[in-house]
mmCIF file of C-alpha atoms in Angstrom:
data_model
loop_
_atom_site.group_PDB
_atom_site.id
_atom_site.type_symbol
_atom_site.label_atom_id
_atom_site.label_comp_id
_atom_site.label_asym_id
_atom_site.label_seq_id
_atom_site.Cartn_x
_atom_site.Cartn_y
_atom_site.Cartn_z
ATOM 1 C CA MET L 1080 80.031 84.752 -14.057
ATOM 2 C CA LYS L 1081 79.760 84.526 -10.294
ATOM 3 C CA LEU L 1082 81.528 87.330 -9.292
ATOM 4 C CA PHE L 1083 83.300 85.471 -6.498
ATOM 5 C CA GLU L 1084 86.713 85.068 -4.865
ATOM 6 C CA GLU L 1085 87.474 82.093 -2.557
ATOM 7 C CA THR L 1086 89.979 82.647 -0.074
ATOM 8 C CA VAL L 1087 92.459 79.954 0.044
ATOM 9 C CA GLU L 1088 95.062 81.188 2.681
ATOM 10 C CA SER L 1089 95.007 84.187 5.284
ATOM 11 C CA GLN L 1090 97.707 85.666 7.448
ATOM 12 C CA VAL L 1091 97.421 88.457 9.920
ATOM 13 C CA LEU L 1092 100.417 90.872 9.663
ATOM 14 C CA PHE L 1093 99.308 93.305 12.167
ATOM 15 C CA GLN L 1094 96.906 93.258 15.012
ATOM 16 C CA GLY L 1095 96.251 96.860 16.428
ATOM 17 C CA LYS L 1096 93.879 98.365 18.933
ATOM 18 C CA ILE L 1097 91.424 99.474 16.175
ATOM 19 C CA ILE L 1098 92.680 97.512 12.965
ATOM 20 C CA THR L 1099 94.068 94.275 11.922
ATOM 21 C CA LEU L 1100 95.978 93.823 8.682
ATOM 22 C CA ARG L 1101 95.679 90.519 6.599
ATOM 23 C CA LYS L 1102 97.362 89.475 3.777
ATOM 24 C CA ASP L 1103 95.188 86.828 1.859
ATOM 25 C CA LYS L 1104 95.396 84.613 -1.370
ATOM 26 C CA ALA L 1105 92.330 84.419 -3.193
ATOM 27 C CA ARG L 1106 91.217 82.247 -6.024
ATOM 28 C CA LEU L 1107 89.385 83.869 -8.973
ATOM 29 C CA GLU L 1108 86.719 82.491 -11.185
ATOM 30 C CA ASN L 1109 89.287 81.662 -13.837
ATOM 31 C CA GLY L 1110 91.127 79.492 -11.325
ATOM 32 C CA LYS L 1111 94.082 81.941 -10.740
ATOM 33 C CA THR L 1112 95.417 82.917 -7.441
ATOM 34 C CA VAL L 1113 95.962 86.550 -6.540
ATOM 35 C CA ASN L 1114 96.866 88.212 -3.332
ATOM 36 C CA ARG L 1115 94.762 90.614 -1.304
ATOM 37 C CA GLU L 1116 95.482 93.146 1.479
ATOM 38 C CA VAL L 1117 92.440 93.414 3.913
ATOM 39 C CA VAL L 1118 92.155 95.912 6.605
ATOM 40 C CA GLU L 1119 89.599 94.688 9.319
ATOM 41 C CA HIS L 1120 87.848 97.393 11.279
ATOM 42 C CA PRO L 1121 84.868 97.213 13.731
ATOM 43 C CA GLY L 1122 82.707 99.731 11.869
ATOM 44 C CA GLY L 1123 81.180 102.969 12.933
ATOM 45 C CA VAL L 1124 78.427 105.362 13.110
ATOM 46 C CA CYS L 1125 77.675 108.952 11.922
ATOM 47 C CA VAL L 1126 75.100 111.141 13.421
ATOM 48 C CA LEU L 1127 73.369 114.123 11.972
ATOM 49 C CA ALA L 1128 72.014 115.793 15.028
ATOM 50 C CA LEU L 1129 69.188 118.218 14.282
ATOM 51 C CA GLU L 1130 67.628 120.911 16.469
ATOM 52 C CA PRO L 1131 64.343 122.017 15.768
ATOM 53 C CA ASP L 1132 65.562 125.383 14.238
ATOM 54 C CA GLY L 1133 67.198 123.630 11.524
ATOM 55 C CA THR L 1134 70.626 123.794 12.879
ATOM 56 C CA ALA L 1135 73.007 120.499 13.213
ATOM 57 C CA TYR L 1136 76.153 119.837 15.006
ATOM 58 C CA THR L 1137 79.532 119.285 13.828
ATOM 59 C CA VAL L 1138 82.680 118.520 15.708
ATOM 60 C CA LYS L 1139 86.295 120.017 14.632
ATOM 61 C CA GLN L 1140 89.061 117.688 15.824
ATOM 62 C CA PHE L 1141 92.822 117.230 15.013
ATOM 63 C CA ARG L 1142 93.275 114.070 12.596
ATOM 64 C CA TYR L 1143 96.592 112.705 12.826
ATOM 65 C CA PRO L 1144 97.079 111.100 9.369
ATOM 66 C CA PHE L 1145 96.355 114.340 7.574
ATOM 67 C CA ALA L 1146 97.991 116.592 10.253
ATOM 68 C CA GLU L 1147 94.931 119.121 10.266
ATOM 69 C CA VAL L 1148 91.729 119.831 11.772
ATOM 70 C CA VAL L 1149 88.680 118.115 10.370
ATOM 71 C CA GLU L 1150 85.105 119.026 10.668
ATOM 72 C CA GLU L 1151 82.678 116.054 10.831
ATOM 73 C CA LEU L 1152 79.616 115.072 12.330
ATOM 74 C CA PRO L 1153 79.480 113.260 15.425
ATOM 75 C CA ALA L 1154 80.799 109.875 14.737
ATOM 76 C CA GLY L 1155 82.667 106.914 16.489
ATOM 77 C CA LYS L 1156 83.793 103.355 15.876
ATOM 78 C CA LEU L 1157 81.755 100.248 17.124
ATOM 79 C CA ASP L 1158 83.077 98.629 20.415
ATOM 80 C CA GLY L 1159 83.520 95.324 19.151
ATOM 81 C CA PRO L 1160 80.059 93.604 18.388
ATOM 82 C CA GLU L 1161 78.256 96.793 19.671
ATOM 83 C CA ASP L 1162 74.687 97.409 18.186
ATOM 84 C CA HIS L 1163 75.231 100.626 15.998
ATOM 85 C CA GLU L 1164 72.148 102.196 17.226
ATOM 86 C CA LYS L 1165 73.490 101.891 20.625
ATOM 87 C CA ALA L 1166 76.864 103.174 19.457
ATOM 88 C CA ALA L 1167 75.253 106.063 17.703
ATOM 89 C CA ARG L 1168 73.555 107.063 20.784
ATOM 90 C CA ARG L 1169 76.694 106.669 22.918
ATOM 91 C CA GLU L 1170 78.680 108.842 20.429
ATOM 92 C CA LEU L 1171 76.263 111.706 20.232
ATOM 93 C CA SER L 1172 76.093 111.771 24.036
ATOM 94 C CA GLU L 1173 79.845 111.677 24.244
ATOM 95 C CA GLU L 1174 80.811 114.254 21.562
ATOM 96 C CA VAL L 1175 77.650 116.794 21.860
ATOM 97 C CA GLY L 1176 76.071 115.925 25.165
ATOM 98 C CA ALA L 1177 72.578 115.144 23.524
ATOM 99 C CA GLU L 1178 70.320 112.391 23.669
ATOM 100 C CA ALA L 1179 68.063 111.678 20.872
ATOM 101 C CA GLY L 1180 64.284 111.312 21.400
ATOM 102 C CA GLU L 1181 64.021 110.135 17.630
ATOM 103 C CA LEU L 1182 66.837 108.105 15.907
ATOM 104 C CA ILE L 1183 66.192 107.353 12.338
ATOM 105 C CA TYR L 1184 68.348 104.984 10.459
ATOM 106 C CA LEU L 1185 69.584 106.373 7.160
ATOM 107 C CA GLY L 1186 71.595 103.321 5.899
ATOM 108 C CA LYS L 1187 75.172 102.188 5.758
ATOM 109 C CA LEU L 1188 78.231 103.257 3.831
ATOM 110 C CA LEU L 1189 81.325 101.216 2.786
ATOM 111 C CA PRO L 1190 83.860 103.709 2.663
ATOM 112 C CA SER L 1191 86.630 101.830 1.139
ATOM 113 C CA PRO L 1192 85.580 98.466 0.013
ATOM 114 C CA GLY L 1193 88.508 97.782 -2.188
ATOM 115 C CA PHE L 1194 90.736 96.854 0.916
ATOM 116 C CA CYS L 1195 88.870 97.405 4.252
ATOM 117 C CA ASN L 1196 85.552 95.821 5.394
ATOM 118 C CA GLU L 1197 84.588 98.849 7.547
ATOM 119 C CA VAL L 1198 80.650 99.536 7.484
ATOM 120 C CA LEU L 1199 79.514 102.921 8.850
ATOM 121 C CA HIS L 1200 76.154 103.296 9.847
ATOM 122 C CA MET L 1201 74.253 106.775 9.209
ATOM 123 C CA TYR L 1202 71.585 108.340 11.420
ATOM 124 C CA LEU L 1203 69.388 111.317 11.685
ATOM 125 C CA ALA L 1204 68.702 112.537 15.420
ATOM 126 C CA ARG L 1205 65.904 114.478 16.391
ATOM 127 C CA ASN L 1206 63.919 115.807 19.685
ATOM 128 C CA LEU L 1207 67.481 116.328 21.421
ATOM 129 C CA ARG L 1208 67.761 116.403 25.057
ATOM 130 C CA HIS L 1209 71.006 118.156 26.298
ATOM 131 C CA GLY L 1210 73.336 117.136 29.108
ATOM 132 C CA PRO L 1211 77.046 117.270 29.602
ATOM 133 C CA GLN L 1212 79.557 116.571 26.993
ATOM 134 C CA HIS L 1213 81.848 113.710 27.968
ATOM 135 C CA PRO L 1214 84.447 112.791 25.258
ATOM 136 C CA ASP L 1215 86.943 109.953 25.631
ATOM 137 C CA GLU L 1216 90.151 110.853 27.439
ATOM 138 C CA ASP L 1217 92.111 111.020 24.440
ATOM 139 C CA GLU L 1218 89.233 112.909 22.225
ATOM 140 C CA PHE L 1219 89.844 116.779 22.028
ATOM 141 C CA LEU L 1220 87.327 118.449 20.006
ATOM 142 C CA GLU L 1221 85.235 121.786 19.444
ATOM 143 C CA VAL L 1222 81.624 121.642 18.702
ATOM 144 C CA GLU L 1223 79.746 123.934 16.517
ATOM 145 C CA ARG L 1224 76.089 124.325 15.543
ATOM 146 C CA THR L 1225 75.384 125.333 11.994
ATOM 147 C CA PRO L 1226 72.132 125.625 9.662
ATOM 148 C CA LEU L 1227 71.677 122.325 7.792
ATOM 149 C CA PRO L 1228 71.451 124.133 4.535
ATOM 150 C CA THR L 1229 74.767 125.876 5.083
ATOM 151 C CA LEU L 1230 76.230 122.598 5.861
ATOM 152 C CA PHE L 1231 74.848 121.275 2.540
ATOM 153 C CA GLU L 1232 76.430 124.145 0.742
ATOM 154 C CA ARG L 1233 79.888 123.450 2.640
ATOM 155 C CA VAL L 1234 79.714 119.840 1.423
ATOM 156 C CA MET L 1235 78.731 121.053 -2.208
ATOM 157 C CA ALA L 1236 81.701 123.765 -1.886
ATOM 158 C CA GLY L 1237 84.079 121.156 -0.874
ATOM 159 C CA GLU L 1238 84.686 122.513 2.545
ATOM 160 C CA ILE L 1239 83.404 119.647 4.511
ATOM 161 C CA VAL L 1240 85.221 116.371 3.084
ATOM 162 C CA ASP L 1241 85.031 113.596 5.604
ATOM 163 C CA GLY L 1242 83.231 110.847 3.684
ATOM 164 C CA LYS L 1243 80.858 109.733 6.370
ATOM 165 C CA SER L 1244 79.796 113.198 7.021
ATOM 166 C CA VAL L 1245 79.251 114.036 3.576
ATOM 167 C CA ALA L 1246 76.939 111.172 2.891
ATOM 168 C CA THR L 1247 75.027 111.394 6.148
ATOM 169 C CA ILE L 1248 74.492 115.245 5.346
ATOM 170 C CA LEU L 1249 73.387 114.423 1.861
ATOM 171 C CA LYS L 1250 71.057 111.332 2.860
ATOM 172 C CA GLY L 1251 69.741 113.331 5.865
ATOM 173 C CA MET L 1252 68.722 116.299 3.575
ATOM 174 C CA GLU L 1253 67.193 113.859 1.071
ATOM 175 C CA PHE L 1254 65.158 112.078 3.764
ATOM 176 C CA LEU L 1255 63.962 115.525 5.189
ATOM 177 C CA ARG L 1256 62.864 116.729 1.563
ATOM 178 C CA ARG L 1257 61.043 113.447 1.231
ATOM 179 C CA GLU L 1258 59.546 113.710 4.519
ATOM 180 C CA GLU L 1259 58.285 117.305 3.886
ATOM 181 C CA ALA L 1260 57.062 116.358 0.427
ATOM 182 C CA ALA L 1261 55.003 113.524 1.913
ATOM 183 C CA LYS L 1262 52.979 115.784 4.201
#
């Protein structure tokens, strides 16, 4: 098996500010043709911003699709073909008012690969310098500072449910554990 599908037809159904929705026809390995719905997304970043005392920043904001306030790590979408490290620095500055002296790449995450091409890039930020917070004009959020072990416990208890934040907290904790073990 090659595990491959060939796009034979593609039609844009919707072009929005953030996403594009396509309906494709794809040819399978066995020659049959199937329909595929694809959401195109520019991708994004998520940042675990850590202070020397072991506290990390989260933001609370109203998330319209769920009609509720969701607690997340600082994050945001890429602006077009923007470099993801640059985007991580921008989002950290906008949402928390911090600049990272050290920014460590923790890897990428495919949040919904069955229908969406979004790629999220995860970072650990340390050696923070603080300045003014400057969120986007349509962005209203509250910044919180919580001990990282408490965030981990809240992830495990199902209190923090944003996928990119869950993955970044878990990867960040493991990175720090391995770093400490190597000393």
